[in-house]
PDB file of C-alpha atoms in Angstrom:
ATOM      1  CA  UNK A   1      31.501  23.441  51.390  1.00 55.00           C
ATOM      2  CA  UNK A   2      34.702  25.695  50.727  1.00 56.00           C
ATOM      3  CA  UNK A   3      35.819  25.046  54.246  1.00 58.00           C
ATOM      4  CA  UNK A   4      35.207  21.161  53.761  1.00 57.00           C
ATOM      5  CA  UNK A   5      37.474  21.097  50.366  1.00 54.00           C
ATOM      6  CA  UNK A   6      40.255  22.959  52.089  1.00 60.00           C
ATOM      7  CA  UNK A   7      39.969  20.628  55.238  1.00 62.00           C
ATOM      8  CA  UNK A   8      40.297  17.381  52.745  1.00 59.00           C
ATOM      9  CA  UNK A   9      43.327  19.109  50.876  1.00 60.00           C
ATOM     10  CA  UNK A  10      45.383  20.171  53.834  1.00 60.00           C
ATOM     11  CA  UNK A  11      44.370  16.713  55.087  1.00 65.00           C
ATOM     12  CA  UNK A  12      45.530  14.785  51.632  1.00 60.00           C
ATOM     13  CA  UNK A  13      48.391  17.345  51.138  1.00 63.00           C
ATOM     14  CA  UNK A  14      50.410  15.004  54.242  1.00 66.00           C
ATOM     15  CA  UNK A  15      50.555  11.924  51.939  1.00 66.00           C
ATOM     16  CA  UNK A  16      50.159  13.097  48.322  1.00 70.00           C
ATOM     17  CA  UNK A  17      51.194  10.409  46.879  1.00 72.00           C
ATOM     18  CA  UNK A  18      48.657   8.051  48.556  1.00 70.00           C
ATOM     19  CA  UNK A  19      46.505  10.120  47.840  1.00 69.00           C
ATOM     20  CA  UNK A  20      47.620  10.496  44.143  1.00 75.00           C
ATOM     21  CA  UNK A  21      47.764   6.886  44.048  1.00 76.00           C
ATOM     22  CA  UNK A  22      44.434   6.010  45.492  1.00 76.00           C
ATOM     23  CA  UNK A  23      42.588   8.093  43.453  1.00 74.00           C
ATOM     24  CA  UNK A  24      44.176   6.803  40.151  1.00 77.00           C
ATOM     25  CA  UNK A  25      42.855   3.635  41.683  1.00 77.00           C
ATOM     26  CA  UNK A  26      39.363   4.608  42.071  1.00 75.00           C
ATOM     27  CA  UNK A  27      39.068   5.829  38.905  1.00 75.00           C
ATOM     28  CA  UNK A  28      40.587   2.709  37.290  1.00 75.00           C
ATOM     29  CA  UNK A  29      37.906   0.600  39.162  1.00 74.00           C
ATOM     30  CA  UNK A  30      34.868   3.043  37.742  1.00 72.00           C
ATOM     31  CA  UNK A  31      35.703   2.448  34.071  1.00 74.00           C
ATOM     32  CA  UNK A  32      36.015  -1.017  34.526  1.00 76.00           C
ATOM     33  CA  UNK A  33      32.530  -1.914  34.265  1.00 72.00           C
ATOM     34  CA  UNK A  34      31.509   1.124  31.309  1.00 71.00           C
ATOM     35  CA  UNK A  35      33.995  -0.269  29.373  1.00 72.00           C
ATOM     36  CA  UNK A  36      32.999  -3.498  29.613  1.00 75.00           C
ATOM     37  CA  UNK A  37      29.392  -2.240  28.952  1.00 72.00           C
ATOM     38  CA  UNK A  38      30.853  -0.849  26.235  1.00 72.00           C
ATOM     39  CA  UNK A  39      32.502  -3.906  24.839  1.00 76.00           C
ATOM     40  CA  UNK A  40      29.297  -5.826  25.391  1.00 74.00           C
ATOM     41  CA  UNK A  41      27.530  -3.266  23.489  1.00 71.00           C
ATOM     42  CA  UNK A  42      29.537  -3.607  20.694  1.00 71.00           C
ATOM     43  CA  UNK A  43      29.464  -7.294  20.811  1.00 71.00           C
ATOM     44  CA  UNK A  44      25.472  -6.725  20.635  1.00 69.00           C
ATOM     45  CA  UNK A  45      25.088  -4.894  17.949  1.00 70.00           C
ATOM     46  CA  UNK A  46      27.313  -6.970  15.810  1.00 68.00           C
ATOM     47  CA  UNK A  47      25.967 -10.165  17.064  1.00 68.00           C
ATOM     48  CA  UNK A  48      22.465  -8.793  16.664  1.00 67.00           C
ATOM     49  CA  UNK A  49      21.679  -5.485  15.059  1.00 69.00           C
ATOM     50  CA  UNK A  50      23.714  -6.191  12.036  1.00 71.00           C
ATOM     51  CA  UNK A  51      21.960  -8.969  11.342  1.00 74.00           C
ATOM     52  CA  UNK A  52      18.648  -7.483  12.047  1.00 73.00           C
ATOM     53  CA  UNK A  53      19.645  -5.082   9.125  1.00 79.00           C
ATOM     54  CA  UNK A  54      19.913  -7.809   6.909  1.00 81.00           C
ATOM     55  CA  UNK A  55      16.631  -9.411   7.548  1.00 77.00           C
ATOM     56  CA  UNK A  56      14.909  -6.193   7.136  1.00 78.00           C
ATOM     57  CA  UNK A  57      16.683  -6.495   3.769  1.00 83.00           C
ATOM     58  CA  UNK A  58      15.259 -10.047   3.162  1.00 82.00           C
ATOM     59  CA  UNK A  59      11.944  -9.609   3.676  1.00 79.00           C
ATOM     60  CA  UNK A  60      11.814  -7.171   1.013  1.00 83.00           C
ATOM     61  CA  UNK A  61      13.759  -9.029  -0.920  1.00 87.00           C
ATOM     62  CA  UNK A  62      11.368 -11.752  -0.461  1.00 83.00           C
ATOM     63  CA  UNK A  63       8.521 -10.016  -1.395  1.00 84.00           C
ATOM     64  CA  UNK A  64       9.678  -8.816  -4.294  1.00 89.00           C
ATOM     65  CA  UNK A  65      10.922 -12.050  -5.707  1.00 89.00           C
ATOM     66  CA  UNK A  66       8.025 -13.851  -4.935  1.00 86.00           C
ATOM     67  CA  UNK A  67       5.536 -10.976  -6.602  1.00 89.00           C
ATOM     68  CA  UNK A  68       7.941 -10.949  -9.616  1.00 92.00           C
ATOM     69  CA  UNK A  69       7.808 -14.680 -10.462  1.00 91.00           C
ATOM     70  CA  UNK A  70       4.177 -14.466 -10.305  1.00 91.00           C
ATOM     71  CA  UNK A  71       3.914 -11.490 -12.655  1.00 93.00           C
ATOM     72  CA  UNK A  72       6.466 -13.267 -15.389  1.00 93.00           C
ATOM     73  CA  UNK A  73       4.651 -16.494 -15.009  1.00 93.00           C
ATOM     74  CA  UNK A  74       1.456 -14.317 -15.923  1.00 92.00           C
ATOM     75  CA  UNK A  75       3.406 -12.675 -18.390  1.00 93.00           C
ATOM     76  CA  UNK A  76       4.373 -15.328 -20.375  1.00 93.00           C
ATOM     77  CA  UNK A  77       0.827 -16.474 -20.412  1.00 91.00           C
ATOM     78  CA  UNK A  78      -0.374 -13.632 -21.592  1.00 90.00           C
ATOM     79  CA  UNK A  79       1.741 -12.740 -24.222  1.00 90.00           C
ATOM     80  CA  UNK A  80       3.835 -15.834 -25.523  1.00 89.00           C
ATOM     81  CA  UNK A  81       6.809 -14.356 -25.034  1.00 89.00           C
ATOM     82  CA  UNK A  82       8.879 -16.706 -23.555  1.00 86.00           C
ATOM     83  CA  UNK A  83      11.762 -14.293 -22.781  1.00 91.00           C
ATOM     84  CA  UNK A  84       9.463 -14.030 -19.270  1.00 93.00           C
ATOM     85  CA  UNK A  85       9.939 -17.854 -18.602  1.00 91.00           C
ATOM     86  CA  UNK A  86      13.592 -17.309 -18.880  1.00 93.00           C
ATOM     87  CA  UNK A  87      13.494 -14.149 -16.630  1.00 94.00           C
ATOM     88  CA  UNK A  88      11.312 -16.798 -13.688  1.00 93.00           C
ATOM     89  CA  UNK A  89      13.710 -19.349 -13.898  1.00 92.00           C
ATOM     90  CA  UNK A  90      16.942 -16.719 -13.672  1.00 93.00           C
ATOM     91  CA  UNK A  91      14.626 -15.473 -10.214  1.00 92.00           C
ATOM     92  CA  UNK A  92      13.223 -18.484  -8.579  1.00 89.00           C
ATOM     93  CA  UNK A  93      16.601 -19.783  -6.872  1.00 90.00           C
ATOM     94  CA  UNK A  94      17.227 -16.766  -5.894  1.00 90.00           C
ATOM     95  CA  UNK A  95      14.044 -16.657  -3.663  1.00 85.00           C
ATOM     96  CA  UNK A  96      14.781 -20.018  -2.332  1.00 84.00           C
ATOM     97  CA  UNK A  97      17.803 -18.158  -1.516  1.00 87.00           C
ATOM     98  CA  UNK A  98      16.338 -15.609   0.431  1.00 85.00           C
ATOM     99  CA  UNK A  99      13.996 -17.396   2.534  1.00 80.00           C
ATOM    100  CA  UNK A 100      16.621 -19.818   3.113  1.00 81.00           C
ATOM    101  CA  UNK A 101      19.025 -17.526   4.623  1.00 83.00           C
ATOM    102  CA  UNK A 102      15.990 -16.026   6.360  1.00 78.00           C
ATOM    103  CA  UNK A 103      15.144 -19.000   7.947  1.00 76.00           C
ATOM    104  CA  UNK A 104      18.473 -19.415   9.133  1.00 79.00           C
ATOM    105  CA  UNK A 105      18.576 -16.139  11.057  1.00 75.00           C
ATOM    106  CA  UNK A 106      15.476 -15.719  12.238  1.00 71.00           C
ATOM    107  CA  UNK A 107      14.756 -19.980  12.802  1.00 70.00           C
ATOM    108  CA  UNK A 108      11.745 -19.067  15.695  1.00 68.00           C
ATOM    109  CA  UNK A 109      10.352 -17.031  12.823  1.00 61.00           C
ATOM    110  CA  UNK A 110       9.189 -19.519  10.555  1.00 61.00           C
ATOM    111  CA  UNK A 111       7.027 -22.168  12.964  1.00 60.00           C
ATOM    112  CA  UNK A 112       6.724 -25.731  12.195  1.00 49.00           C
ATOM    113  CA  UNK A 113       3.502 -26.029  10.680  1.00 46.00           C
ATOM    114  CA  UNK A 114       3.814 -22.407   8.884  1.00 54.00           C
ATOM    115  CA  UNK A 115       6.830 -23.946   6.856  1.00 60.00           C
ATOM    116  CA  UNK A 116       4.785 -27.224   5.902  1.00 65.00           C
ATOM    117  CA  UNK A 117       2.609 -24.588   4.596  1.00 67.00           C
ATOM    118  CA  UNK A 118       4.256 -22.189   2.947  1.00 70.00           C
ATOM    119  CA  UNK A 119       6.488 -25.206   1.329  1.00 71.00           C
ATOM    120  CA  UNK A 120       3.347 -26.795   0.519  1.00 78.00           C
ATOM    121  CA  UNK A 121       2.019 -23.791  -1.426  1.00 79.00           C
ATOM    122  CA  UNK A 122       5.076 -22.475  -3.456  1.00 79.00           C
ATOM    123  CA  UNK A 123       5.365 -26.229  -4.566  1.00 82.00           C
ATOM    124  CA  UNK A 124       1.803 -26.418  -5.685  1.00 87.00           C
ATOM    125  CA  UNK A 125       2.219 -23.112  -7.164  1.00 87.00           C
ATOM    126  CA  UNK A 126       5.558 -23.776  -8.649  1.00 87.00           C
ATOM    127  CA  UNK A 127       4.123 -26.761 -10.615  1.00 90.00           C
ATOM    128  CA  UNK A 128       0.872 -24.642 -12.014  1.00 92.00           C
ATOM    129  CA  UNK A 129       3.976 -22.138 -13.034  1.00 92.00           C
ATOM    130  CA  UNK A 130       5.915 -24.442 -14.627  1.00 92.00           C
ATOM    131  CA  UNK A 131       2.423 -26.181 -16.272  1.00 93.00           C
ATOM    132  CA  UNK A 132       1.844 -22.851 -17.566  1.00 93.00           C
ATOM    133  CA  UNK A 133       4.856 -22.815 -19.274  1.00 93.00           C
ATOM    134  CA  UNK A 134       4.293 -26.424 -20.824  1.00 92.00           C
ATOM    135  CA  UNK A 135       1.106 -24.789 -22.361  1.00 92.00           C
ATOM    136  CA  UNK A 136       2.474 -21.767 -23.403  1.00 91.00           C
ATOM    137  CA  UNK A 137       5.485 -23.437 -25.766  1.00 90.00           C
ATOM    138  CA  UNK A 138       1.941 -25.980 -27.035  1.00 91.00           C
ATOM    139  CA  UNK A 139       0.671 -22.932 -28.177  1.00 89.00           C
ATOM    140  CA  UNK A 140      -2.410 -22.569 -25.671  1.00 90.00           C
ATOM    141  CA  UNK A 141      -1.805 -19.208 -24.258  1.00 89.00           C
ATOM    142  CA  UNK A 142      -5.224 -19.212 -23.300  1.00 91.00           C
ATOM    143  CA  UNK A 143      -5.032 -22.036 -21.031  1.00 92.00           C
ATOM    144  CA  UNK A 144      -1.807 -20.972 -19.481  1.00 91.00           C
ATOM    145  CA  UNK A 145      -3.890 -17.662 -18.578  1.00 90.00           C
ATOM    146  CA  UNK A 146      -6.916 -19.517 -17.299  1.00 91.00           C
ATOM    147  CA  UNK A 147      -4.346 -21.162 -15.118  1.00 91.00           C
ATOM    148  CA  UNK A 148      -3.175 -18.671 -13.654  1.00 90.00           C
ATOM    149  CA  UNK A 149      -6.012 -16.537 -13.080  1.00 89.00           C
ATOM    150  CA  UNK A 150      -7.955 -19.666 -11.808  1.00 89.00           C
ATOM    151  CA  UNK A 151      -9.294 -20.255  -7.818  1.00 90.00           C
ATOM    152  CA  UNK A 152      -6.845 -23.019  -7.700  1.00 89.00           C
ATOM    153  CA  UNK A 153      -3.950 -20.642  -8.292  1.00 89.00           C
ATOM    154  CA  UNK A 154      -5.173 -17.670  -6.408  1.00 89.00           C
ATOM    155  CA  UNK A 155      -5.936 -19.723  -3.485  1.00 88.00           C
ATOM    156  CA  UNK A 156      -2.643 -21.609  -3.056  1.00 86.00           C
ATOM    157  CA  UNK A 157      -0.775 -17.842  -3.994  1.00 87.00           C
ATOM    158  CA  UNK A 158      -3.284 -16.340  -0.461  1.00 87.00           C
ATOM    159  CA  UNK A 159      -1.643 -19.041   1.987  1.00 85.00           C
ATOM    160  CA  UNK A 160       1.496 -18.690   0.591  1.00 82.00           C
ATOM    161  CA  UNK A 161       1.429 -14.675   0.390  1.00 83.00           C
ATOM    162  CA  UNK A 162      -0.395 -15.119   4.603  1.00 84.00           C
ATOM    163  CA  UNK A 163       2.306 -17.599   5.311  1.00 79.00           C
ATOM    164  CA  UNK A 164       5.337 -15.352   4.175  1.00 77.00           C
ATOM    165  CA  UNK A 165       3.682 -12.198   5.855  1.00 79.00           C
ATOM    166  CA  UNK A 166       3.423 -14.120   9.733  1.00 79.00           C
ATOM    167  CA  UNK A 167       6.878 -14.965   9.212  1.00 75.00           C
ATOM    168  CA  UNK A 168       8.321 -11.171   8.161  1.00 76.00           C
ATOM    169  CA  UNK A 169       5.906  -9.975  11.036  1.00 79.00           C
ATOM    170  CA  UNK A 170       7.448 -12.258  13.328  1.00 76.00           C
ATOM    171  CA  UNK A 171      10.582 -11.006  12.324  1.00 74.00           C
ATOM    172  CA  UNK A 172       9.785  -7.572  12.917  1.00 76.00           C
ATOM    173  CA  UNK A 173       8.967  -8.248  16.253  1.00 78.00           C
ATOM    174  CA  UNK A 174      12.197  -9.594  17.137  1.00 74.00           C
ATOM    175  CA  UNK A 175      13.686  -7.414  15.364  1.00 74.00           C
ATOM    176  CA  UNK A 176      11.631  -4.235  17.882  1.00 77.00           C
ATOM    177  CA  UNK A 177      12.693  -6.428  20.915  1.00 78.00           C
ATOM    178  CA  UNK A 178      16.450  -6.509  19.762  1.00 72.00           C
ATOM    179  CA  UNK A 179      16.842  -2.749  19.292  1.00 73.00           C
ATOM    180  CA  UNK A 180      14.766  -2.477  22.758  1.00 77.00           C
ATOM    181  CA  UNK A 181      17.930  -4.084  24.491  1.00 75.00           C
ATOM    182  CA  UNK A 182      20.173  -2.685  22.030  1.00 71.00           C
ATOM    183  CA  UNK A 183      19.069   1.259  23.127  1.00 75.00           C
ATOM    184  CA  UNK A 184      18.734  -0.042  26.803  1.00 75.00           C
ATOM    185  CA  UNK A 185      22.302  -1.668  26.925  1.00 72.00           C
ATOM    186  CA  UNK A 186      23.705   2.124  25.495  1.00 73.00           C
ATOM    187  CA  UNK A 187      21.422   4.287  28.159  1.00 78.00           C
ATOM    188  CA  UNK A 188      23.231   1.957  30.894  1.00 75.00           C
ATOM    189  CA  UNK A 189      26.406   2.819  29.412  1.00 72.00           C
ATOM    190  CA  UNK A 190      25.956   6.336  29.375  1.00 74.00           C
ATOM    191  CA  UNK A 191      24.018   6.341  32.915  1.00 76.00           C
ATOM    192  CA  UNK A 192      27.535   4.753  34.125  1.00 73.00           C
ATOM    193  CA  UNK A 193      29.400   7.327  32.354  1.00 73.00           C
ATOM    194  CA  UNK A 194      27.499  10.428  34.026  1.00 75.00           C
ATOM    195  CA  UNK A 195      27.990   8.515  37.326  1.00 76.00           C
ATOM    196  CA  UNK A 196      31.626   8.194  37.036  1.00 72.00           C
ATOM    197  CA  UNK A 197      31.708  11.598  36.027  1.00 73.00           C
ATOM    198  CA  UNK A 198      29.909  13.028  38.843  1.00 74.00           C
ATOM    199  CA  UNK A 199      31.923  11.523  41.465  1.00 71.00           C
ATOM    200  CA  UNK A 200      35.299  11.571  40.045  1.00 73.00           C
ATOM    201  CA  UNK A 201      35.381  15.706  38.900  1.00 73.00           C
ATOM    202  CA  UNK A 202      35.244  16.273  42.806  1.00 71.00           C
ATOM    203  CA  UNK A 203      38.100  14.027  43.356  1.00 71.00           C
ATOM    204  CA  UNK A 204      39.840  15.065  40.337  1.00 71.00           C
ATOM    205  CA  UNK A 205      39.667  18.553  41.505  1.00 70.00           C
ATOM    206  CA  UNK A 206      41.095  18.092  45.467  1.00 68.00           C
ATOM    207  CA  UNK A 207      43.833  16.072  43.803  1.00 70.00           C
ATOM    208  CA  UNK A 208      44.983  19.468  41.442  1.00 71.00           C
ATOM    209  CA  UNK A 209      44.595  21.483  44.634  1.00 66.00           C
ATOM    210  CA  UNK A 210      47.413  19.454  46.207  1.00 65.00           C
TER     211      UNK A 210
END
């Protein structure tokens, strides 16, 4: 191998500057395509993984809302208070907010007939909400409870709690798919980099013999 190197560099040391020149080259044309892996990478993750972020961020969001308009609703019902109805109404758009923006992201997410439904549902609910509140300000707490603890309620509150869980799991999923490509796009880039490494330290080094 010695005798080899020392072969190449008396051979290379008759036109150093080709030489010189050639291998500047070469090494010009191997970073071409890491960095534009690199760029497209970056491109990814802020067409994609940023945004993933946020979603994650939604659906909890979401959630949350959703379980804290029920609870003031029930609230208010149970105690008369009707500093709870104000606290639902300050929270319901933003909900509609969330799912909204949700939707828009993640559009695949939320199927045709699984929107009809879940819009369905938080109407009907909304309205035995907002009926609650009707009764509450008549003074018949009790039926405002009965209301809300009633089949009619509970049912309506299961397809729109089943309908809002497909849709974060769906998200999820594309979610796991885009990091998938995300972490494959980087071990490309860094297979490229250990490739462009290998072969140009060799070079690299005959060149600083000359």
């Amino acid at each position: 191998m010695q005798y080899f190197w020392n072969r190449l560099v008396h051979r290379l040391s008759k036109h150093p500057i080709a030489a010189i020149t050639m291998t500047i080259v070469f090494t010009c044309l191997l970073f071409i395509p890491l960095g534009l892996n690199t760029w497209n990478a970056y491109q990814v993750f802020n067409r994609v993984i940023v945004p993933n972020f946020h979603l994650q961020q939604l659906a909890g969001t979401i959630i949350h809302l959703d379980e804290a308009l029920t609870m003031s609703a029930r609230m208010n019902a149970t105690t008369g208070d009707t500093r709870w109805e104000q606290r639902y109404k300050s929270l319901e758009p933003k909900l509609d907010a969330a799912i909204k923006e949700s939707i828009q992201l993640a559009p695949n997410a939320y199927e045709a007939q699984g929107s009809i439904a879940t819009n369905v549902a938080n109407l009907l609910l909304v309205e035995m909400e907002y009926q609650s509140f009707d009764l509450v300000r008549q003074g018949k707490q009790a039926a405002a409870a009965t209301l809300l603890g009633g089949e009619a309620y509970e049912l309506q509150k299961k397809i729109y709690a089943d309908a809002i869980q497909k849709s974060i799991t769906a998200i999820a999923a594309k979610i796991q798919n885009n990091q998938q490509t995300f972490s494959q796009d980087l071990l490309f880039s860094s297979a490229i980099s250990g490739l462009s490494l290998v072969v140009l330290l060799p070079i690299w080094d005959v060149i600083m013999r000359l």
